[in-house]
PDB file of N, CA and C in Angstrom:
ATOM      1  N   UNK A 177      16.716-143.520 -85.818  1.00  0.00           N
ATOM      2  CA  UNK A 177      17.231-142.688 -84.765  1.00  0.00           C
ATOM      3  C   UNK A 177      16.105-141.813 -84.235  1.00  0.00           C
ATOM      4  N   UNK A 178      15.891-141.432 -83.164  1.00  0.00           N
ATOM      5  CA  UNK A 178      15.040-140.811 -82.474  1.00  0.00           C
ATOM      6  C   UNK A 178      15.416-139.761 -82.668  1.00  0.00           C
ATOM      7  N   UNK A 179      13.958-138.617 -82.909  1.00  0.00           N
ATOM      8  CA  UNK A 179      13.898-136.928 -82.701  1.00  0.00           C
ATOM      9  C   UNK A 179      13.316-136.907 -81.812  1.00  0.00           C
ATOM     10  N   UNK A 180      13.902-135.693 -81.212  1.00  0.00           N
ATOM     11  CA  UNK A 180      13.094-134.807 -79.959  1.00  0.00           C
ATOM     12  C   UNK A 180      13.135-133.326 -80.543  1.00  0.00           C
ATOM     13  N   UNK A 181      11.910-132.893 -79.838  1.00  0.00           N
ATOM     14  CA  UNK A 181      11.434-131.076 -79.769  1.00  0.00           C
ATOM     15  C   UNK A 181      11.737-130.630 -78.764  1.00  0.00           C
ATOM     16  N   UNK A 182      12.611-129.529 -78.009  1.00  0.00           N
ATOM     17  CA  UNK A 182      12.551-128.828 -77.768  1.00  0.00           C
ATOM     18  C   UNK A 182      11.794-127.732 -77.286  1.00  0.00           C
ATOM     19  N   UNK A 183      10.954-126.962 -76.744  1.00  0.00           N
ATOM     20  CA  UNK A 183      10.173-125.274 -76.831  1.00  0.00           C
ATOM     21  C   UNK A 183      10.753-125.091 -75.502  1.00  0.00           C
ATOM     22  N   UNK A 184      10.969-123.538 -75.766  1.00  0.00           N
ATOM     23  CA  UNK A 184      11.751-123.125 -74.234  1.00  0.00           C
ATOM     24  C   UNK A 184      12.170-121.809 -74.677  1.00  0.00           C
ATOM     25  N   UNK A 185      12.877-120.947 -74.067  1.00  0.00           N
ATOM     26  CA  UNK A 185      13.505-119.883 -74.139  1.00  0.00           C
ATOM     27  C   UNK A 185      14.741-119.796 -73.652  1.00  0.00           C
ATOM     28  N   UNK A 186      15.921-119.141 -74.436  1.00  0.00           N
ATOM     29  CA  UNK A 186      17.213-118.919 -74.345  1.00  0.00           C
ATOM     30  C   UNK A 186      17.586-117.399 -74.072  1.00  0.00           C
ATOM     31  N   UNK A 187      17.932-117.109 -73.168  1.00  0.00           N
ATOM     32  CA  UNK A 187      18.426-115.037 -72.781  1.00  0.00           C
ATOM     33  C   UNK A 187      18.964-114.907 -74.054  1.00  0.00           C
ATOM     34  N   UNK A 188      18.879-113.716 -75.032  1.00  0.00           N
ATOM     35  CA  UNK A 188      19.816-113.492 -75.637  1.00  0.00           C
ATOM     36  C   UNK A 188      19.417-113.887 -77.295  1.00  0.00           C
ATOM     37  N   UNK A 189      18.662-115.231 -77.132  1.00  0.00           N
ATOM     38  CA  UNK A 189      18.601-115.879 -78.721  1.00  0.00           C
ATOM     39  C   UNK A 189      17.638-114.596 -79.238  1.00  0.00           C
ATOM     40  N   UNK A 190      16.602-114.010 -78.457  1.00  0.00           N
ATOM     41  CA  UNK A 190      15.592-113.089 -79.483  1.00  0.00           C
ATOM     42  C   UNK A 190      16.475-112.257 -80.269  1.00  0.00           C
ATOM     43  N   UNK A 191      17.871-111.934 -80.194  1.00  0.00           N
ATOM     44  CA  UNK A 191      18.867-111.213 -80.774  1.00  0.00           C
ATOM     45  C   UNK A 191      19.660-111.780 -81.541  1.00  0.00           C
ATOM     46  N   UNK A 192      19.449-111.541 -82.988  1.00  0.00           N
ATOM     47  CA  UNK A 192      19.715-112.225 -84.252  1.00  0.00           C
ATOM     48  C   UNK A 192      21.667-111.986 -83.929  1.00  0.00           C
ATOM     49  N   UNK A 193      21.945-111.298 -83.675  1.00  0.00           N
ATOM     50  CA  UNK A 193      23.652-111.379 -83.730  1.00  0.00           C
ATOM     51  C   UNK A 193      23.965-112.034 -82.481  1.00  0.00           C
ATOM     52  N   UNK A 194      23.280-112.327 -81.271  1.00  0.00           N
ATOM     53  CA  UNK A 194      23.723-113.498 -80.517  1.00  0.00           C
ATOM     54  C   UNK A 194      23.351-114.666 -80.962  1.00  0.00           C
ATOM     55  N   UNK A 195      22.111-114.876 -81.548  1.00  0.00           N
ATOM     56  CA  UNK A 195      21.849-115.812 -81.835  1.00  0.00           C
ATOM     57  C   UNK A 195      23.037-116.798 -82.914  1.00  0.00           C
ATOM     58  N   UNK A 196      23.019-116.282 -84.171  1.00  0.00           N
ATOM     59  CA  UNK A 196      24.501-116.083 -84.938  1.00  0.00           C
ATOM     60  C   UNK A 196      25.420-116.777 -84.237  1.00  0.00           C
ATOM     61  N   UNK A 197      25.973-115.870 -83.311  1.00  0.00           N
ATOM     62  CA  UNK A 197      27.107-116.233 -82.837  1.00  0.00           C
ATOM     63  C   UNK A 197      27.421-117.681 -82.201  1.00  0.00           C
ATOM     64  N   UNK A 198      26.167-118.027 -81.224  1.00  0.00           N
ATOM     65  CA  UNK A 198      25.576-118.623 -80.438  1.00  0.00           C
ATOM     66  C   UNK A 198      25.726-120.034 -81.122  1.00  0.00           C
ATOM     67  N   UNK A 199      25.512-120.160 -82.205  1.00  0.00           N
ATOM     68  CA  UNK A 199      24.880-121.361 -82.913  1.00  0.00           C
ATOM     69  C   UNK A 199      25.176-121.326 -84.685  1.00  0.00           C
ATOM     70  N   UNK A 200      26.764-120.500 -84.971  1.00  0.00           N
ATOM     71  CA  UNK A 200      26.961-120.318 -86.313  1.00  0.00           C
ATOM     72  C   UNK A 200      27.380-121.899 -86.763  1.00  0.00           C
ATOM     73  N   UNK A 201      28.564-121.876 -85.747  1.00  0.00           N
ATOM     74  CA  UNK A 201      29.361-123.099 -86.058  1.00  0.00           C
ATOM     75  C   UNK A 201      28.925-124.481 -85.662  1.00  0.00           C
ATOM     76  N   UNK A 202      29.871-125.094 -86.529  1.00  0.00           N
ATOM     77  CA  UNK A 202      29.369-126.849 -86.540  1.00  0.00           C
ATOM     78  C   UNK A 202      29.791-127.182 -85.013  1.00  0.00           C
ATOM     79  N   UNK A 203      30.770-127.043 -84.528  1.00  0.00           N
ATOM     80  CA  UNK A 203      30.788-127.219 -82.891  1.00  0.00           C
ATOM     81  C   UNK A 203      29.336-126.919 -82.280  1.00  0.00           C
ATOM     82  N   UNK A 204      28.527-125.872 -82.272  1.00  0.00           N
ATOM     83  CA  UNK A 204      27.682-125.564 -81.294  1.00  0.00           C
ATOM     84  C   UNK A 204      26.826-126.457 -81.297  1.00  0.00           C
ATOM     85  N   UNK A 205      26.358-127.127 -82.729  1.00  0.00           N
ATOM     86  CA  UNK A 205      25.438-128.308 -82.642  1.00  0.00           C
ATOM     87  C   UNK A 205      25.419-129.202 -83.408  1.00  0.00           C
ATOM     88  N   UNK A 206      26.445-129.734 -83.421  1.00  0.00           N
ATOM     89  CA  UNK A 206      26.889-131.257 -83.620  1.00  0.00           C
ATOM     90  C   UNK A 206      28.067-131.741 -82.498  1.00  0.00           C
ATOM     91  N   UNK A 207      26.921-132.386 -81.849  1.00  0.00           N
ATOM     92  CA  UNK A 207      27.362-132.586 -80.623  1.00  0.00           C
ATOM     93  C   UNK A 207      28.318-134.058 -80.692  1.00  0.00           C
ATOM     94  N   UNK A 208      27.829-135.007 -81.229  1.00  0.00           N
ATOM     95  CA  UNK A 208      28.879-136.278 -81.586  1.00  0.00           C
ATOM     96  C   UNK A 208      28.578-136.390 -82.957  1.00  0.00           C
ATOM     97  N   UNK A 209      29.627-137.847 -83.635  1.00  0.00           N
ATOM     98  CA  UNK A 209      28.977-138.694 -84.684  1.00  0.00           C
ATOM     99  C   UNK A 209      27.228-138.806 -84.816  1.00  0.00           C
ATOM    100  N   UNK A 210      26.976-138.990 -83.647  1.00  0.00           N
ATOM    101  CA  UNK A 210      25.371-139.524 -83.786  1.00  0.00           C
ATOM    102  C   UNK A 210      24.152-138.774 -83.378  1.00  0.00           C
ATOM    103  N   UNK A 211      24.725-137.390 -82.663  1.00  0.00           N
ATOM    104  CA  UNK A 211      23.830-136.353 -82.301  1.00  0.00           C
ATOM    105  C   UNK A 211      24.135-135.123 -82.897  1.00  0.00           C
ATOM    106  N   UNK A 212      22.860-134.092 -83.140  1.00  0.00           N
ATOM    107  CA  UNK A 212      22.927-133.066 -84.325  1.00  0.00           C
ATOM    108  C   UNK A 212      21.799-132.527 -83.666  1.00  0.00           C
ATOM    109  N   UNK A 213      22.129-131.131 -83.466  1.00  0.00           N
ATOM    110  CA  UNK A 213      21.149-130.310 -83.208  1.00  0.00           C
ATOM    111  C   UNK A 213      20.623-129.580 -84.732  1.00  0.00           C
ATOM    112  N   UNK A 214      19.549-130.210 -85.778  1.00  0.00           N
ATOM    113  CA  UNK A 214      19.165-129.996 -86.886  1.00  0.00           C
ATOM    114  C   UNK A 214      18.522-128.920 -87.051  1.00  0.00           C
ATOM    115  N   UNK A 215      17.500-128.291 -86.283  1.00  0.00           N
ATOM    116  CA  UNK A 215      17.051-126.929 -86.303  1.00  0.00           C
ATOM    117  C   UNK A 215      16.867-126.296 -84.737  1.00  0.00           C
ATOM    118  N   UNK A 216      16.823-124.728 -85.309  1.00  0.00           N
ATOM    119  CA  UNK A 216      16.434-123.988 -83.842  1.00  0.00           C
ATOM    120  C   UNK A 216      15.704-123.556 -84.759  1.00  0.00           C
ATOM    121  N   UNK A 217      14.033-123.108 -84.318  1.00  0.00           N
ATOM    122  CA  UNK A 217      13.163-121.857 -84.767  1.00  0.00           C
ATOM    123  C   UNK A 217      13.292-120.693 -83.645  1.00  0.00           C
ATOM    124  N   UNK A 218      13.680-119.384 -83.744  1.00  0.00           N
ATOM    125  CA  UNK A 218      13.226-118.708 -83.022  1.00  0.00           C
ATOM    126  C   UNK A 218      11.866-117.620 -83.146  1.00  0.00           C
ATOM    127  N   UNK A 219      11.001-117.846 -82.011  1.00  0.00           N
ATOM    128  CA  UNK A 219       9.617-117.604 -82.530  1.00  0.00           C
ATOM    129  C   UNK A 219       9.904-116.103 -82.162  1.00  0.00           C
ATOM    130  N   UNK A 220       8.498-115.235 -82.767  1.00  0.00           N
ATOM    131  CA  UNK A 220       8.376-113.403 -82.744  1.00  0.00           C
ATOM    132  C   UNK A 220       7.810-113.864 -81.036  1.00  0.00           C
ATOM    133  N   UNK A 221       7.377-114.609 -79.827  1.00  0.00           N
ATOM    134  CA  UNK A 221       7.432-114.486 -78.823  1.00  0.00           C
ATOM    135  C   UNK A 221       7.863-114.553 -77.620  1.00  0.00           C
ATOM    136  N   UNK A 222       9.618-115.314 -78.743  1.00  0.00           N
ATOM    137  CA  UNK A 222      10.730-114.739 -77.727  1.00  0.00           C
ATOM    138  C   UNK A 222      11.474-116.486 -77.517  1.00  0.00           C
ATOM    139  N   UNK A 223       9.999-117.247 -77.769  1.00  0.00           N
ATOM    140  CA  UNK A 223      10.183-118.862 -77.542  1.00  0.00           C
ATOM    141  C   UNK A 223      11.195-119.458 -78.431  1.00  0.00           C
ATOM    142  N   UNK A 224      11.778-120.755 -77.962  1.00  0.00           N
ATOM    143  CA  UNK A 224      12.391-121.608 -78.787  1.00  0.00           C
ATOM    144  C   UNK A 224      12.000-122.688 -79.347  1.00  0.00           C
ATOM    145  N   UNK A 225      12.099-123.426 -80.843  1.00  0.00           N
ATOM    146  CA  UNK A 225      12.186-124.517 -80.736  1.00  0.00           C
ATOM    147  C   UNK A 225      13.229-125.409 -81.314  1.00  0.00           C
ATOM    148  N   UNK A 226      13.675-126.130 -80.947  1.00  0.00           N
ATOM    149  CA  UNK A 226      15.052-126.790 -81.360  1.00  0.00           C
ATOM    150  C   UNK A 226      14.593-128.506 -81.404  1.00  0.00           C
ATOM    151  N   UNK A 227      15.167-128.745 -82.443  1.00  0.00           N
ATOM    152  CA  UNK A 227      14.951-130.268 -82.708  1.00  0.00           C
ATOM    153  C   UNK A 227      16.512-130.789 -82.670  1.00  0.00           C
ATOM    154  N   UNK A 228      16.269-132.118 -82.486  1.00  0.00           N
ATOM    155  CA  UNK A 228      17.743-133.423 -81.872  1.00  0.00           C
ATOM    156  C   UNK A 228      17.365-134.066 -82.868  1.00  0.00           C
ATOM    157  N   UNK A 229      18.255-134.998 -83.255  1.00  0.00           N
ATOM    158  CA  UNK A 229      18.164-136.707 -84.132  1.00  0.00           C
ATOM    159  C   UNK A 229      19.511-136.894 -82.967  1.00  0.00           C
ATOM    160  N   UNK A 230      18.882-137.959 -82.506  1.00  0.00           N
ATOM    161  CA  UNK A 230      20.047-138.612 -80.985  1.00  0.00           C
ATOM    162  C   UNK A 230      19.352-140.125 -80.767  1.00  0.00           C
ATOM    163  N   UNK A 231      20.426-140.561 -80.459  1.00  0.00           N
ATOM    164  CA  UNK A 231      20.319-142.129 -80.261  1.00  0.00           C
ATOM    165  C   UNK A 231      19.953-142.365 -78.562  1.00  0.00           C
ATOM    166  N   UNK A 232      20.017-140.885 -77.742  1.00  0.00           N
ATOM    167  CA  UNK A 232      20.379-140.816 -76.183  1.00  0.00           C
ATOM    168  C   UNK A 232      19.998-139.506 -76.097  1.00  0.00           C
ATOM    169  N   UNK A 233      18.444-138.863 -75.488  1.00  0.00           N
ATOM    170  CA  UNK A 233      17.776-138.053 -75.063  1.00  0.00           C
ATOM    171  C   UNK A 233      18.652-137.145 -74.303  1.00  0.00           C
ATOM    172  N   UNK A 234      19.655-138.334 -73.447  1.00  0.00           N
ATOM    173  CA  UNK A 234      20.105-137.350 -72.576  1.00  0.00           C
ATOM    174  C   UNK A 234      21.302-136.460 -73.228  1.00  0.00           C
ATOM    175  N   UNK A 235      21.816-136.566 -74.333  1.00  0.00           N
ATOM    176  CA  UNK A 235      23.043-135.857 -75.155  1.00  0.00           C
ATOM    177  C   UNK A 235      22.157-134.387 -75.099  1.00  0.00           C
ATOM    178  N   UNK A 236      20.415-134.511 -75.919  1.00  0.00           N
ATOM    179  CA  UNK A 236      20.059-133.482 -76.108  1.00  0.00           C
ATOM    180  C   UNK A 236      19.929-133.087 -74.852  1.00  0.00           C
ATOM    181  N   UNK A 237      19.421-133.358 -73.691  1.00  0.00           N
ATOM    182  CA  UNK A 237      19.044-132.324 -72.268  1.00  0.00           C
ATOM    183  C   UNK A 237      20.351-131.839 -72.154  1.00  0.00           C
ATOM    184  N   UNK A 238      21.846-132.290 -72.073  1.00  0.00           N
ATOM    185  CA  UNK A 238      22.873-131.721 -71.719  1.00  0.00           C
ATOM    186  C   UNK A 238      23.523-130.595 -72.800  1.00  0.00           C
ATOM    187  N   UNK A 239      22.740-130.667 -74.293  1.00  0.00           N
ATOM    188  CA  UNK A 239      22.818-129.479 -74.668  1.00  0.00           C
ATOM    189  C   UNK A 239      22.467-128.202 -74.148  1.00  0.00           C
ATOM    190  N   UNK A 240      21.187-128.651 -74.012  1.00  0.00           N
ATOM    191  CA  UNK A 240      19.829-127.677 -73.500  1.00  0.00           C
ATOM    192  C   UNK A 240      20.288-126.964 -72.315  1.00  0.00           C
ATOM    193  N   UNK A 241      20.673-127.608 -71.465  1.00  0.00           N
ATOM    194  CA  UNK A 241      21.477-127.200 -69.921  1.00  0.00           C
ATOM    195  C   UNK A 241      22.462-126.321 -70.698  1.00  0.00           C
ATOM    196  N   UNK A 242      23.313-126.604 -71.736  1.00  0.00           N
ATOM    197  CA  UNK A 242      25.033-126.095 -72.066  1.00  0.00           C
ATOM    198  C   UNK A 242      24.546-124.787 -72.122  1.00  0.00           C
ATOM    199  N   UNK A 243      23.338-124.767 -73.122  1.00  0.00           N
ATOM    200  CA  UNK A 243      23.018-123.263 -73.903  1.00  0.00           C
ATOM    201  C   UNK A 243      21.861-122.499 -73.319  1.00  0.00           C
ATOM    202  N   UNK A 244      22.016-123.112 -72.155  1.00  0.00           N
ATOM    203  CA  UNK A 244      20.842-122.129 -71.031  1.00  0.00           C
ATOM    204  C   UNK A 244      19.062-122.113 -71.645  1.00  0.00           C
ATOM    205  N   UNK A 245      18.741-123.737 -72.064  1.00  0.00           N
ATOM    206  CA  UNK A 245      17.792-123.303 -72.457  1.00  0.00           C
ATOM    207  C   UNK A 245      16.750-123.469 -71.532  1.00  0.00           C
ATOM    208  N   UNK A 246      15.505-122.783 -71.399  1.00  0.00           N
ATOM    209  CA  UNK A 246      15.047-122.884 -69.937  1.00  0.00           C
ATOM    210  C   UNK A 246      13.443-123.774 -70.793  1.00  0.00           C
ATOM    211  N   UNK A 247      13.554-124.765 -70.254  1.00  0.00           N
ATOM    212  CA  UNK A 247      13.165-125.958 -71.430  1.00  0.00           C
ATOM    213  C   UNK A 247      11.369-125.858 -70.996  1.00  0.00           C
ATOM    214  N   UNK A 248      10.069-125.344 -71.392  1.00  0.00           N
ATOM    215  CA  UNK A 248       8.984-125.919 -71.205  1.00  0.00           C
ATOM    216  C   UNK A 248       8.951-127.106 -71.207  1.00  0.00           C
ATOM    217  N   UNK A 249       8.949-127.708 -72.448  1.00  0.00           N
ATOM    218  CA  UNK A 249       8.465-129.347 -72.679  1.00  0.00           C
ATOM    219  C   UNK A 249       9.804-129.856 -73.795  1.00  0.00           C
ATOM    220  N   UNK A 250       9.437-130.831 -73.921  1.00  0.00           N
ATOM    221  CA  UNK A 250      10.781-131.543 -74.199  1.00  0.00           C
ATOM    222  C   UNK A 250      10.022-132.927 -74.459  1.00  0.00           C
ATOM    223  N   UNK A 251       9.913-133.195 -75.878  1.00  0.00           N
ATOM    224  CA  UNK A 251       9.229-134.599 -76.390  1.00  0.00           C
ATOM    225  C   UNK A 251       9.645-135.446 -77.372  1.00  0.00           C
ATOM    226  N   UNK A 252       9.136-136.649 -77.542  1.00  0.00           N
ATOM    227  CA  UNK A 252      10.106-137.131 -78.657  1.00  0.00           C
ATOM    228  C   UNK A 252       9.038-137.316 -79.872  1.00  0.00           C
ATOM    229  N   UNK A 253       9.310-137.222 -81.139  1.00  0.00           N
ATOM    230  CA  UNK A 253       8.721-137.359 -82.108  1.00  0.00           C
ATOM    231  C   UNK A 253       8.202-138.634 -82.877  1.00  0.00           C
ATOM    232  N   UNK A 254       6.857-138.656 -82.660  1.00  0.00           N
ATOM    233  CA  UNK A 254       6.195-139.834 -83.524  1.00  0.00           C
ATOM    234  C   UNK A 254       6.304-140.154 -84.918  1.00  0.00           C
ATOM    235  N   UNK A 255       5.874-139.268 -85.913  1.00  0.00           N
ATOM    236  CA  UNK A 255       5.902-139.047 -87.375  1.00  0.00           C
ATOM    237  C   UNK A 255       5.973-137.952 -87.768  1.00  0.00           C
ATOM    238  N   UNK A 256       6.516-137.726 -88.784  1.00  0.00           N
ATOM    239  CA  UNK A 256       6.534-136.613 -89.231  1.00  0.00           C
ATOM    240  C   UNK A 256       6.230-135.969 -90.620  1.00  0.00           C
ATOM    241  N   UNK A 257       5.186-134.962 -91.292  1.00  0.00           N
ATOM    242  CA  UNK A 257       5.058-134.932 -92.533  1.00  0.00           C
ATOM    243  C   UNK A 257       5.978-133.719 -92.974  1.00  0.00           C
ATOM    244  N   UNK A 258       6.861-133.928 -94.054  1.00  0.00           N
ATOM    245  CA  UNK A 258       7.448-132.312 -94.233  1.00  0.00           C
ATOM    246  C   UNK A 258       7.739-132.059 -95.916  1.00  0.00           C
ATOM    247  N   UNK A 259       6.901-131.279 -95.796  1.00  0.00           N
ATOM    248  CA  UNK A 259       7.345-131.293 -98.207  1.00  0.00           C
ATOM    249  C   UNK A 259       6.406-132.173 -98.598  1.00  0.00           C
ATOM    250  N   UNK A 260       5.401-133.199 -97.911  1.00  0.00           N
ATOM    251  CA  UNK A 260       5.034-134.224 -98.689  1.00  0.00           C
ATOM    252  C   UNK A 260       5.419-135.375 -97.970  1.00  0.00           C
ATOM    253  N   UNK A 261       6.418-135.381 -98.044  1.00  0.00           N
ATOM    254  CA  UNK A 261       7.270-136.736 -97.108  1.00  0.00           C
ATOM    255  C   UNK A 261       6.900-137.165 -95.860  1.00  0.00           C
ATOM    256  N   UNK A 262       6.111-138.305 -95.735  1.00  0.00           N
ATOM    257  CA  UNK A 262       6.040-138.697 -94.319  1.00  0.00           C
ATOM    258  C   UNK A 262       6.281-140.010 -94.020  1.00  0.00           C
ATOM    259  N   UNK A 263       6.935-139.802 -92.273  1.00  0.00           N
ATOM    260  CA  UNK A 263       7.714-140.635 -92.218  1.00  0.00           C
ATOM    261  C   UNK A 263       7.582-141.084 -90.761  1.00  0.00           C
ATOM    262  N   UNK A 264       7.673-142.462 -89.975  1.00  0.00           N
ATOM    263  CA  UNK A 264       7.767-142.966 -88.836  1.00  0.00           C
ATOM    264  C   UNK A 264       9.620-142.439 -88.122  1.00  0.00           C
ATOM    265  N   UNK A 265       8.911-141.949 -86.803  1.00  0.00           N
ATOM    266  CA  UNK A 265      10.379-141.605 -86.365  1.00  0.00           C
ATOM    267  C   UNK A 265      10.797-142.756 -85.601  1.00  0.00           C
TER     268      UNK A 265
END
């Protein structure tokens, strides 16, 4: 299944109790069976980054649109090393 990154900025996410709110529940990002919004980082410069596992890029852009994210770049992931573990996406 394909990952994509995310970086962008969201009004509101630099604020840990919107943020919370924003993105507590399994509704906000698990979007079907086959799409999962797996992480958001929110950076100390206000930026976002949010990662997808989606079978269909476009599930994640119509998140991104849902939750006002005002998207720099938006890419899909080659490999990835994490803990040790690396892996072909």
């Amino acid at each position: 299944m394909a990952r994509f990154i995310a970086i962008g900025k969201v009004a509101g996410w630099d604020n840990l109790e919107k943020f919370t709110a924003d993105l507590k529940s399994t509704e906000k990002w698990r979007i079907d069976a086959r799409t999962t919004i797996t992480t958001v980082f929110a950076l100390e410069d206000g930026r976002m980054i949010a990662e997808c596992h989606t079978p269909d890029k476009a599930e994640f852009e119509a998140w991104l649109k849902k939750v006002g994210f005002a998207v720099e770049s938006l890419t899909q992931m080659k490999h990835i090393a994490k803990a040790g573990d690396i892996w072909k996406c």
